[in-house]
PDB file of N, CA and C in Angstrom:
ATOM      1  N   SER T   5      11.669 -12.258   9.144  1.00 82.00           N
ATOM      2  CA  SER T   5      12.067 -12.740   7.829  1.00 82.00           C
ATOM      3  C   SER T   5      11.759 -11.686   6.772  1.00 82.00           C
ATOM      4  N   ILE T   6      12.297 -11.899   5.608  1.00 85.00           N
ATOM      5  CA  ILE T   6      12.083 -10.964   4.503  1.00 85.00           C
ATOM      6  C   ILE T   6      10.606 -10.922   4.123  1.00 85.00           C
ATOM      7  N   GLU T   7       9.960 -12.062   4.098  1.00 92.00           N
ATOM      8  CA  GLU T   7       8.537 -12.097   3.747  1.00 92.00           C
ATOM      9  C   GLU T   7       7.701 -11.300   4.744  1.00 92.00           C
ATOM     10  N   GLU T   8       8.010 -11.430   6.037  1.00 92.00           N
ATOM     11  CA  GLU T   8       7.280 -10.674   7.056  1.00 92.00           C
ATOM     12  C   GLU T   8       7.537  -9.181   6.915  1.00 92.00           C
ATOM     13  N   ALA T   9       8.767  -8.810   6.651  1.00 93.00           N
ATOM     14  CA  ALA T   9       9.107  -7.393   6.475  1.00 93.00           C
ATOM     15  C   ALA T   9       8.380  -6.821   5.263  1.00 93.00           C
ATOM     16  N   ARG T  10       8.339  -7.577   4.188  1.00 95.00           N
ATOM     17  CA  ARG T  10       7.649  -7.128   2.977  1.00 95.00           C
ATOM     18  C   ARG T  10       6.144  -7.020   3.224  1.00 95.00           C
ATOM     19  N   ALA T  11       5.591  -7.969   3.950  1.00 95.00           N
ATOM     20  CA  ALA T  11       4.162  -7.936   4.268  1.00 95.00           C
ATOM     21  C   ALA T  11       3.837  -6.695   5.096  1.00 95.00           C
ATOM     22  N   GLU T  12       4.690  -6.364   6.061  1.00 93.00           N
ATOM     23  CA  GLU T  12       4.460  -5.171   6.886  1.00 93.00           C
ATOM     24  C   GLU T  12       4.605  -3.901   6.052  1.00 93.00           C
ATOM     25  N   GLU T  13       5.561  -3.893   5.144  1.00 95.00           N
ATOM     26  CA  GLU T  13       5.733  -2.744   4.266  1.00 95.00           C
ATOM     27  C   GLU T  13       4.485  -2.529   3.411  1.00 95.00           C
ATOM     28  N   LEU T  14       3.962  -3.595   2.844  1.00 95.00           N
ATOM     29  CA  LEU T  14       2.753  -3.499   2.027  1.00 95.00           C
ATOM     30  C   LEU T  14       1.544  -3.086   2.857  1.00 95.00           C
ATOM     31  N   ALA T  15       1.447  -3.606   4.072  1.00 95.00           N
ATOM     32  CA  ALA T  15       0.345  -3.219   4.956  1.00 95.00           C
ATOM     33  C   ALA T  15       0.430  -1.730   5.288  1.00 95.00           C
ATOM     34  N   GLY T  16       1.639  -1.235   5.520  1.00 94.00           N
ATOM     35  CA  GLY T  16       1.822   0.189   5.791  1.00 94.00           C
ATOM     36  C   GLY T  16       1.420   1.045   4.606  1.00 94.00           C
ATOM     37  N   MET T  17       1.767   0.587   3.422  1.00 95.00           N
ATOM     38  CA  MET T  17       1.381   1.317   2.205  1.00 95.00           C
ATOM     39  C   MET T  17      -0.137   1.330   2.058  1.00 95.00           C
ATOM     40  N   ALA T  18      -0.772   0.218   2.390  1.00 95.00           N
ATOM     41  CA  ALA T  18      -2.234   0.138   2.303  1.00 95.00           C
ATOM     42  C   ALA T  18      -2.880   1.085   3.305  1.00 95.00           C
ATOM     43  N   ARG T  19      -2.340   1.133   4.521  1.00 95.00           N
ATOM     44  CA  ARG T  19      -2.890   2.048   5.539  1.00 95.00           C
ATOM     45  C   ARG T  19      -2.760   3.499   5.080  1.00 95.00           C
ATOM     46  N   GLN T  20      -1.613   3.846   4.506  1.00 95.00           N
ATOM     47  CA  GLN T  20      -1.417   5.211   4.034  1.00 95.00           C
ATOM     48  C   GLN T  20      -2.385   5.521   2.892  1.00 95.00           C
ATOM     49  N   PHE T  21      -2.585   4.583   1.987  1.00 96.00           N
ATOM     50  CA  PHE T  21      -3.511   4.792   0.875  1.00 96.00           C
ATOM     51  C   PHE T  21      -4.930   5.045   1.394  1.00 96.00           C
ATOM     52  N   ILE T  22      -5.352   4.244   2.367  1.00 96.00           N
ATOM     53  CA  ILE T  22      -6.696   4.411   2.929  1.00 96.00           C
ATOM     54  C   ILE T  22      -6.824   5.783   3.583  1.00 96.00           C
ATOM     55  N   PHE T  23      -5.804   6.198   4.326  1.00 96.00           N
ATOM     56  CA  PHE T  23      -5.844   7.512   4.964  1.00 96.00           C
ATOM     57  C   PHE T  23      -5.845   8.623   3.916  1.00 96.00           C
ATOM     58  N   ASP T  24      -5.077   8.457   2.853  1.00 96.00           N
ATOM     59  CA  ASP T  24      -5.081   9.443   1.759  1.00 96.00           C
ATOM     60  C   ASP T  24      -6.479   9.591   1.170  1.00 96.00           C
ATOM     61  N   GLN T  25      -7.192   8.482   1.028  1.00 96.00           N
ATOM     62  CA  GLN T  25      -8.552   8.538   0.494  1.00 96.00           C
ATOM     63  C   GLN T  25      -9.454   9.336   1.438  1.00 96.00           C
ATOM     64  N   ALA T  26      -9.259   9.147   2.728  1.00 96.00           N
ATOM     65  CA  ALA T  26     -10.033   9.905   3.712  1.00 96.00           C
ATOM     66  C   ALA T  26      -9.681  11.386   3.640  1.00 96.00           C
ATOM     67  N   LEU T  27      -8.393  11.694   3.432  1.00 96.00           N
ATOM     68  CA  LEU T  27      -7.973  13.096   3.333  1.00 96.00           C
ATOM     69  C   LEU T  27      -8.601  13.787   2.123  1.00 96.00           C
ATOM     70  N   ALA T  28      -8.904  13.039   1.099  1.00 96.00           N
ATOM     71  CA  ALA T  28      -9.563  13.627  -0.076  1.00 96.00           C
ATOM     72  C   ALA T  28     -10.909  14.230   0.314  1.00 96.00           C
ATOM     73  N   THR T  29     -11.611  13.607   1.240  1.00 95.00           N
ATOM     74  CA  THR T  29     -12.887  14.171   1.687  1.00 95.00           C
ATOM     75  C   THR T  29     -12.650  15.307   2.682  1.00 95.00           C
ATOM     76  N   VAL T  30     -11.573  15.216   3.461  1.00 97.00           N
ATOM     77  CA  VAL T  30     -11.244  16.259   4.433  1.00 97.00           C
ATOM     78  C   VAL T  30     -10.966  17.583   3.728  1.00 97.00           C
ATOM     79  N   TYR T  31     -10.260  17.522   2.601  1.00 97.00           N
ATOM     80  CA  TYR T  31      -9.847  18.732   1.884  1.00 97.00           C
ATOM     81  C   TYR T  31     -10.677  19.002   0.634  1.00 97.00           C
ATOM     82  N   GLU T  32     -11.837  18.406   0.554  1.00 94.00           N
ATOM     83  CA  GLU T  32     -12.717  18.641  -0.586  1.00 94.00           C
ATOM     84  C   GLU T  32     -13.008  20.144  -0.668  1.00 94.00           C
ATOM     85  N   GLY T  33     -12.793  20.720  -1.812  1.00 89.00           N
ATOM     86  CA  GLY T  33     -12.979  22.152  -1.978  1.00 89.00           C
ATOM     87  C   GLY T  33     -11.743  22.968  -1.633  1.00 89.00           C
ATOM     88  N   GLY T  34     -10.652  22.288  -1.269  1.00 91.00           N
ATOM     89  CA  GLY T  34      -9.404  22.988  -1.019  1.00 91.00           C
ATOM     90  C   GLY T  34      -9.201  23.516   0.386  1.00 91.00           C
ATOM     91  N   ARG T  35     -10.172  23.303   1.253  1.00 94.00           N
ATOM     92  CA  ARG T  35     -10.033  23.745   2.638  1.00 94.00           C
ATOM     93  C   ARG T  35     -10.288  22.576   3.569  1.00 94.00           C
ATOM     94  N   ARG T  36      -9.607  22.599   4.698  1.00 96.00           N
ATOM     95  CA  ARG T  36      -9.752  21.498   5.654  1.00 96.00           C
ATOM     96  C   ARG T  36     -11.047  21.599   6.432  1.00 96.00           C
ATOM     97  N   ASP T  37     -11.789  20.506   6.421  1.00 97.00           N
ATOM     98  CA  ASP T  37     -12.988  20.354   7.240  1.00 97.00           C
ATOM     99  C   ASP T  37     -12.513  19.690   8.539  1.00 97.00           C
ATOM    100  N   ASN T  38     -12.474  20.463   9.618  1.00 97.00           N
ATOM    101  CA  ASN T  38     -11.905  19.966  10.875  1.00 97.00           C
ATOM    102  C   ASN T  38     -12.673  18.779  11.441  1.00 97.00           C
ATOM    103  N   GLU T  39     -13.978  18.763  11.269  1.00 97.00           N
ATOM    104  CA  GLU T  39     -14.773  17.634  11.754  1.00 97.00           C
ATOM    105  C   GLU T  39     -14.422  16.365  10.961  1.00 97.00           C
ATOM    106  N   ALA T  40     -14.314  16.504   9.645  1.00 97.00           N
ATOM    107  CA  ALA T  40     -13.948  15.365   8.797  1.00 97.00           C
ATOM    108  C   ALA T  40     -12.522  14.911   9.117  1.00 97.00           C
ATOM    109  N   PHE T  41     -11.635  15.856   9.424  1.00 97.00           N
ATOM    110  CA  PHE T  41     -10.262  15.488   9.773  1.00 97.00           C
ATOM    111  C   PHE T  41     -10.232  14.694  11.075  1.00 97.00           C
ATOM    112  N   ALA T  42     -11.016  15.115  12.050  1.00 98.00           N
ATOM    113  CA  ALA T  42     -11.066  14.395  13.323  1.00 98.00           C
ATOM    114  C   ALA T  42     -11.531  12.956  13.107  1.00 98.00           C
ATOM    115  N   LEU T  43     -12.523  12.780  12.252  1.00 96.00           N
ATOM    116  CA  LEU T  43     -13.007  11.425  11.945  1.00 96.00           C
ATOM    117  C   LEU T  43     -11.947  10.612  11.207  1.00 96.00           C
ATOM    118  N   ALA T  44     -11.277  11.234  10.248  1.00 97.00           N
ATOM    119  CA  ALA T  44     -10.232  10.544   9.487  1.00 97.00           C
ATOM    120  C   ALA T  44      -9.074  10.168  10.399  1.00 97.00           C
ATOM    121  N   LYS T  45      -8.715  11.067  11.304  1.00 97.00           N
ATOM    122  CA  LYS T  45      -7.620  10.812  12.243  1.00 97.00           C
ATOM    123  C   LYS T  45      -7.980   9.644  13.167  1.00 97.00           C
ATOM    124  N   SER T  46      -9.199   9.644  13.655  1.00 97.00           N
ATOM    125  CA  SER T  46      -9.656   8.556  14.523  1.00 97.00           C
ATOM    126  C   SER T  46      -9.624   7.217  13.786  1.00 97.00           C
ATOM    127  N   ALA T  47     -10.068   7.222  12.534  1.00 95.00           N
ATOM    128  CA  ALA T  47     -10.042   5.998  11.724  1.00 95.00           C
ATOM    129  C   ALA T  47      -8.610   5.544  11.490  1.00 95.00           C
ATOM    130  N   ALA T  48      -7.727   6.498  11.228  1.00 96.00           N
ATOM    131  CA  ALA T  48      -6.322   6.162  10.998  1.00 96.00           C
ATOM    132  C   ALA T  48      -5.703   5.539  12.248  1.00 96.00           C
ATOM    133  N   GLU T  49      -6.032   6.096  13.399  1.00 96.00           N
ATOM    134  CA  GLU T  49      -5.529   5.529  14.650  1.00 96.00           C
ATOM    135  C   GLU T  49      -6.051   4.109  14.829  1.00 96.00           C
ATOM    136  N   GLY T  50      -7.302   3.883  14.426  1.00 95.00           N
ATOM    137  CA  GLY T  50      -7.883   2.543  14.486  1.00 95.00           C
ATOM    138  C   GLY T  50      -7.168   1.562  13.574  1.00 95.00           C
ATOM    139  N   LEU T  51      -6.580   2.077  12.509  1.00 93.00           N
ATOM    140  CA  LEU T  51      -5.806   1.239  11.595  1.00 93.00           C
ATOM    141  C   LEU T  51      -4.385   0.999  12.092  1.00 93.00           C
ATOM    142  N   GLY T  52      -4.038   1.668  13.189  1.00 94.00           N
ATOM    143  CA  GLY T  52      -2.701   1.493  13.746  1.00 94.00           C
ATOM    144  C   GLY T  52      -1.692   2.514  13.267  1.00 94.00           C
ATOM    145  N   ILE T  53      -2.166   3.626  12.706  1.00 96.00           N
ATOM    146  CA  ILE T  53      -1.262   4.691  12.261  1.00 96.00           C
ATOM    147  C   ILE T  53      -1.009   5.615  13.442  1.00 96.00           C
ATOM    148  N   ASP T  54       0.267   5.829  13.765  1.00 96.00           N
ATOM    149  CA  ASP T  54       0.598   6.672  14.919  1.00 96.00           C
ATOM    150  C   ASP T  54       0.440   8.156  14.574  1.00 96.00           C
ATOM    151  N   THR T  55       0.397   8.980  15.610  1.00 96.00           N
ATOM    152  CA  THR T  55       0.154  10.420  15.452  1.00 96.00           C
ATOM    153  C   THR T  55       1.180  11.096  14.557  1.00 96.00           C
ATOM    154  N   ALA T  56       2.447  10.758  14.722  1.00 97.00           N
ATOM    155  CA  ALA T  56       3.497  11.373  13.896  1.00 97.00           C
ATOM    156  C   ALA T  56       3.291  11.040  12.422  1.00 97.00           C
ATOM    157  N   SER T  57       2.900   9.817  12.127  1.00 96.00           N
ATOM    158  CA  SER T  57       2.655   9.426  10.731  1.00 96.00           C
ATOM    159  C   SER T  57       1.421  10.118  10.174  1.00 96.00           C
ATOM    160  N   ILE T  58       0.393  10.260  11.002  1.00 97.00           N
ATOM    161  CA  ILE T  58      -0.819  10.957  10.558  1.00 97.00           C
ATOM    162  C   ILE T  58      -0.455  12.377  10.145  1.00 97.00           C
ATOM    163  N   GLU T  59       0.326  13.054  10.964  1.00 97.00           N
ATOM    164  CA  GLU T  59       0.739  14.426  10.654  1.00 97.00           C
ATOM    165  C   GLU T  59       1.582  14.463   9.381  1.00 97.00           C
ATOM    166  N   ARG T  60       2.503  13.513   9.244  1.00 96.00           N
ATOM    167  CA  ARG T  60       3.357  13.464   8.052  1.00 96.00           C
ATOM    168  C   ARG T  60       2.529  13.196   6.797  1.00 96.00           C
ATOM    169  N   PHE T  61       1.602  12.244   6.865  1.00 96.00           N
ATOM    170  CA  PHE T  61       0.753  11.928   5.716  1.00 96.00           C
ATOM    171  C   PHE T  61      -0.111  13.133   5.334  1.00 96.00           C
ATOM    172  N   ASP T  62      -0.604  13.858   6.348  1.00 97.00           N
ATOM    173  CA  ASP T  62      -1.419  15.045   6.094  1.00 97.00           C
ATOM    174  C   ASP T  62      -0.599  16.108   5.356  1.00 97.00           C
ATOM    175  N   ILE T  63       0.615  16.349   5.829  1.00 96.00           N
ATOM    176  CA  ILE T  63       1.495  17.332   5.180  1.00 96.00           C
ATOM    177  C   ILE T  63       1.808  16.904   3.751  1.00 96.00           C
ATOM    178  N   GLU T  64       2.152  15.640   3.566  1.00 95.00           N
ATOM    179  CA  GLU T  64       2.467  15.130   2.222  1.00 95.00           C
ATOM    180  C   GLU T  64       1.264  15.255   1.290  1.00 95.00           C
ATOM    181  N   TYR T  65       0.071  14.952   1.806  1.00 96.00           N
ATOM    182  CA  TYR T  65      -1.145  15.061   0.994  1.00 96.00           C
ATOM    183  C   TYR T  65      -1.351  16.504   0.543  1.00 96.00           C
ATOM    184  N   ARG T  66      -1.221  17.442   1.496  1.00 96.00           N
ATOM    185  CA  ARG T  66      -1.425  18.850   1.149  1.00 96.00           C
ATOM    186  C   ARG T  66      -0.391  19.334   0.145  1.00 96.00           C
ATOM    187  N   LYS T  67       0.851  18.906   0.280  1.00 96.00           N
ATOM    188  CA  LYS T  67       1.886  19.292  -0.674  1.00 96.00           C
ATOM    189  C   LYS T  67       1.576  18.751  -2.067  1.00 96.00           C
ATOM    190  N   ARG T  68       1.209  17.463  -2.143  1.00 95.00           N
ATOM    191  CA  ARG T  68       0.892  16.853  -3.440  1.00 95.00           C
ATOM    192  C   ARG T  68      -0.272  17.538  -4.136  1.00 95.00           C
ATOM    193  N   ASN T  69      -1.194  18.067  -3.340  1.00 95.00           N
ATOM    194  CA  ASN T  69      -2.404  18.655  -3.901  1.00 95.00           C
ATOM    195  C   ASN T  69      -2.436  20.177  -3.822  1.00 95.00           C
ATOM    196  N   SER T  70      -1.287  20.777  -3.530  1.00 95.00           N
ATOM    197  CA  SER T  70      -1.144  22.241  -3.477  1.00 95.00           C
ATOM    198  C   SER T  70      -2.191  22.892  -2.580  1.00 95.00           C
ATOM    199  N   ILE T  71      -2.361  22.318  -1.394  1.00 94.00           N
ATOM    200  CA  ILE T  71      -3.301  22.864  -0.411  1.00 94.00           C
ATOM    201  C   ILE T  71      -2.477  23.507   0.685  1.00 94.00           C
ATOM    202  N   VAL T  72      -2.781  24.773   0.961  1.00 83.00           N
ATOM    203  CA  VAL T  72      -2.016  25.512   1.964  1.00 83.00           C
ATOM    204  C   VAL T  72      -2.557  25.304   3.335  1.00 83.00           C
TER     205      VAL T  72
END
């Protein structure tokens, strides 16, 4: 139903927001902390975010924050 689709869309947005918050600590200082990234990735997987989405969110985060 439309309500279920909207609920899933909002849940997906919430998962991405939470992962973005984790990425803020991963890239603190402008460089990636690989240990922090591994923890953030594991947490994201626990939230049900698939590997392709994790990679996409990471790329989008770096682009938004001008991190190479």
